[in-house]
PDB file of C-alpha atoms in Angstrom:
ATOM      1  CA  UNK A   1       0.013   0.029   0.025  1.00 50.00           C
ATOM      2  CA  UNK A   2       1.284   3.304  -0.777  1.00 50.00           C
ATOM      3  CA  UNK A   3      -0.397   5.998   1.426  1.00 51.00           C
ATOM      4  CA  UNK A   4       2.001   8.686   0.241  1.00 52.00           C
ATOM      5  CA  UNK A   5      -0.433   9.069  -3.023  1.00 49.00           C
ATOM      6  CA  UNK A   6      -3.925   9.615  -2.484  1.00 53.00           C
ATOM      7  CA  UNK A   7      -5.519   8.135  -5.635  1.00 63.00           C
ATOM      8  CA  UNK A   8      -9.224   9.086  -4.206  1.00 79.00           C
ATOM      9  CA  UNK A   9     -10.402  10.974  -1.590  1.00 83.00           C
ATOM     10  CA  UNK A  10     -13.717  10.799   0.694  1.00 88.00           C
ATOM     11  CA  UNK A  11     -14.893  13.509   2.882  1.00 88.00           C
ATOM     12  CA  UNK A  12     -15.514  12.968   6.422  1.00 89.00           C
ATOM     13  CA  UNK A  13     -16.704  14.970   9.587  1.00 92.00           C
ATOM     14  CA  UNK A  14     -14.887  14.000  12.612  1.00 92.00           C
ATOM     15  CA  UNK A  15     -15.235  15.742  16.596  1.00 95.00           C
ATOM     16  CA  UNK A  16     -12.058  16.871  17.588  1.00 94.00           C
ATOM     17  CA  UNK A  17     -11.043  18.571  20.835  1.00 96.00           C
ATOM     18  CA  UNK A  18     -10.757  22.740  19.803  1.00 97.00           C
ATOM     19  CA  UNK A  19      -7.378  22.883  21.317  1.00 97.00           C
ATOM     20  CA  UNK A  20      -5.795  20.251  19.427  1.00 97.00           C
ATOM     21  CA  UNK A  21      -7.505  21.484  16.245  1.00 97.00           C
ATOM     22  CA  UNK A  22      -6.146  24.450  16.747  1.00 98.00           C
ATOM     23  CA  UNK A  23      -2.676  23.237  17.286  1.00 97.00           C
ATOM     24  CA  UNK A  24      -2.690  21.144  14.025  1.00 97.00           C
ATOM     25  CA  UNK A  25      -3.963  23.931  11.983  1.00 97.00           C
ATOM     26  CA  UNK A  26      -0.782  25.460  13.459  1.00 98.00           C
ATOM     27  CA  UNK A  27       1.423  22.605  12.767  1.00 97.00           C
ATOM     28  CA  UNK A  28      -0.116  22.456   8.940  1.00 98.00           C
ATOM     29  CA  UNK A  29       0.386  26.037   8.341  1.00 98.00           C
ATOM     30  CA  UNK A  30       3.767  25.728   9.374  1.00 98.00           C
ATOM     31  CA  UNK A  31       4.661  22.787   7.522  1.00 97.00           C
ATOM     32  CA  UNK A  32       3.049  24.151   4.343  1.00 98.00           C
ATOM     33  CA  UNK A  33       0.281  21.533   4.580  1.00 97.00           C
ATOM     34  CA  UNK A  34      -3.297  21.528   4.329  1.00 96.00           C
ATOM     35  CA  UNK A  35      -5.358  20.212   7.257  1.00 96.00           C
ATOM     36  CA  UNK A  36      -6.622  17.057   5.252  1.00 94.00           C
ATOM     37  CA  UNK A  37      -3.055  16.217   4.356  1.00 96.00           C
ATOM     38  CA  UNK A  38      -2.164  16.685   8.102  1.00 97.00           C
ATOM     39  CA  UNK A  39      -4.815  14.258   9.243  1.00 96.00           C
ATOM     40  CA  UNK A  40      -4.104  11.730   6.667  1.00 95.00           C
ATOM     41  CA  UNK A  41      -0.555  11.574   7.136  1.00 96.00           C
ATOM     42  CA  UNK A  42      -1.466  11.319  11.033  1.00 96.00           C
ATOM     43  CA  UNK A  43      -3.708   8.396  10.332  1.00 96.00           C
ATOM     44  CA  UNK A  44      -1.094   6.813   8.070  1.00 96.00           C
ATOM     45  CA  UNK A  45       1.355   6.936  10.879  1.00 95.00           C
ATOM     46  CA  UNK A  46      -1.174   5.465  13.276  1.00 95.00           C
ATOM     47  CA  UNK A  47      -1.952   2.633  11.215  1.00 95.00           C
ATOM     48  CA  UNK A  48       1.777   1.792  10.469  1.00 94.00           C
ATOM     49  CA  UNK A  49       2.673   1.698  14.159  1.00 92.00           C
ATOM     50  CA  UNK A  50      -0.408  -0.645  14.858  1.00 94.00           C
ATOM     51  CA  UNK A  51       0.662  -2.743  12.246  1.00 94.00           C
ATOM     52  CA  UNK A  52       4.386  -3.106  13.579  1.00 92.00           C
ATOM     53  CA  UNK A  53       2.723  -3.366  17.443  1.00 91.00           C
ATOM     54  CA  UNK A  54       0.816  -6.397  15.729  1.00 93.00           C
ATOM     55  CA  UNK A  55       3.781  -8.139  14.063  1.00 92.00           C
ATOM     56  CA  UNK A  56       5.831  -7.637  17.189  1.00 89.00           C
ATOM     57  CA  UNK A  57       3.080  -8.930  19.173  1.00 88.00           C
ATOM     58  CA  UNK A  58       2.965 -12.164  16.728  1.00 87.00           C
ATOM     59  CA  UNK A  59       6.507 -12.472  16.816  1.00 84.00           C
ATOM     60  CA  UNK A  60       6.622 -12.697  20.585  1.00 80.00           C
ATOM     61  CA  UNK A  61       3.814 -14.970  20.745  1.00 79.00           C
ATOM     62  CA  UNK A  62       5.675 -17.434  18.260  1.00 77.00           C
ATOM     63  CA  UNK A  63       9.251 -16.881  19.761  1.00 75.00           C
ATOM     64  CA  UNK A  64       8.094 -16.514  23.414  1.00 70.00           C
ATOM     65  CA  UNK A  65       7.417 -20.270  24.213  1.00 68.00           C
ATOM     66  CA  UNK A  66      10.560 -20.926  25.201  1.00 67.00           C
ATOM     67  CA  UNK A  67      13.306 -23.325  23.547  1.00 68.00           C
ATOM     68  CA  UNK A  68      12.776 -26.909  22.036  1.00 73.00           C
ATOM     69  CA  UNK A  69      14.343 -29.345  23.911  1.00 74.00           C
ATOM     70  CA  UNK A  70      17.232 -29.651  21.050  1.00 78.00           C
ATOM     71  CA  UNK A  71      17.702 -25.861  21.195  1.00 79.00           C
ATOM     72  CA  UNK A  72      18.080 -26.445  25.359  1.00 80.00           C
ATOM     73  CA  UNK A  73      20.494 -29.215  24.719  1.00 84.00           C
ATOM     74  CA  UNK A  74      22.685 -27.128  21.563  1.00 87.00           C
ATOM     75  CA  UNK A  75      22.646 -23.883  23.791  1.00 85.00           C
ATOM     76  CA  UNK A  76      23.545 -26.093  26.960  1.00 86.00           C
ATOM     77  CA  UNK A  77      26.449 -27.920  24.835  1.00 88.00           C
ATOM     78  CA  UNK A  78      27.570 -24.091  23.583  1.00 89.00           C
ATOM     79  CA  UNK A  79      28.183 -22.604  27.093  1.00 88.00           C
ATOM     80  CA  UNK A  80      30.186 -25.649  28.090  1.00 88.00           C
ATOM     81  CA  UNK A  81      32.581 -25.205  25.393  1.00 87.00           C
ATOM     82  CA  UNK A  82      32.832 -21.584  26.095  1.00 87.00           C
ATOM     83  CA  UNK A  83      33.394 -22.036  29.309  1.00 84.00           C
ATOM     84  CA  UNK A  84      36.309 -24.774  28.489  1.00 83.00           C
ATOM     85  CA  UNK A  85      37.788 -22.339  26.130  1.00 80.00           C
ATOM     86  CA  UNK A  86      37.722 -19.551  28.627  1.00 76.00           C
ATOM     87  CA  UNK A  87      39.404 -21.636  31.964  1.00 73.00           C
ATOM     88  CA  UNK A  88      41.776 -22.966  29.267  1.00 72.00           C
ATOM     89  CA  UNK A  89      42.933 -19.367  28.189  1.00 61.00           C
ATOM     90  CA  UNK A  90      43.099 -18.424  31.615  1.00 55.00           C
TER      91      UNK A  90
END
């Protein structure tokens, strides 16, 4: 999805706090953007963050279940080899 280019647009009405709207208008003016463009960019940013957060949650679910027994044996063997190597170096 390419949100940088808006092929079509739809008018919508939203309710927003007066102070936040004033701050958004000022920010849009300083950036040389329309209010609509600023809100569009903000929504794109929010949705991208949500997707990344959901992906991280899924990855944590997959990898958070602990090591498989074969992985534990492998890690244990690697640690033992490192300990022996360190002891021999001293």
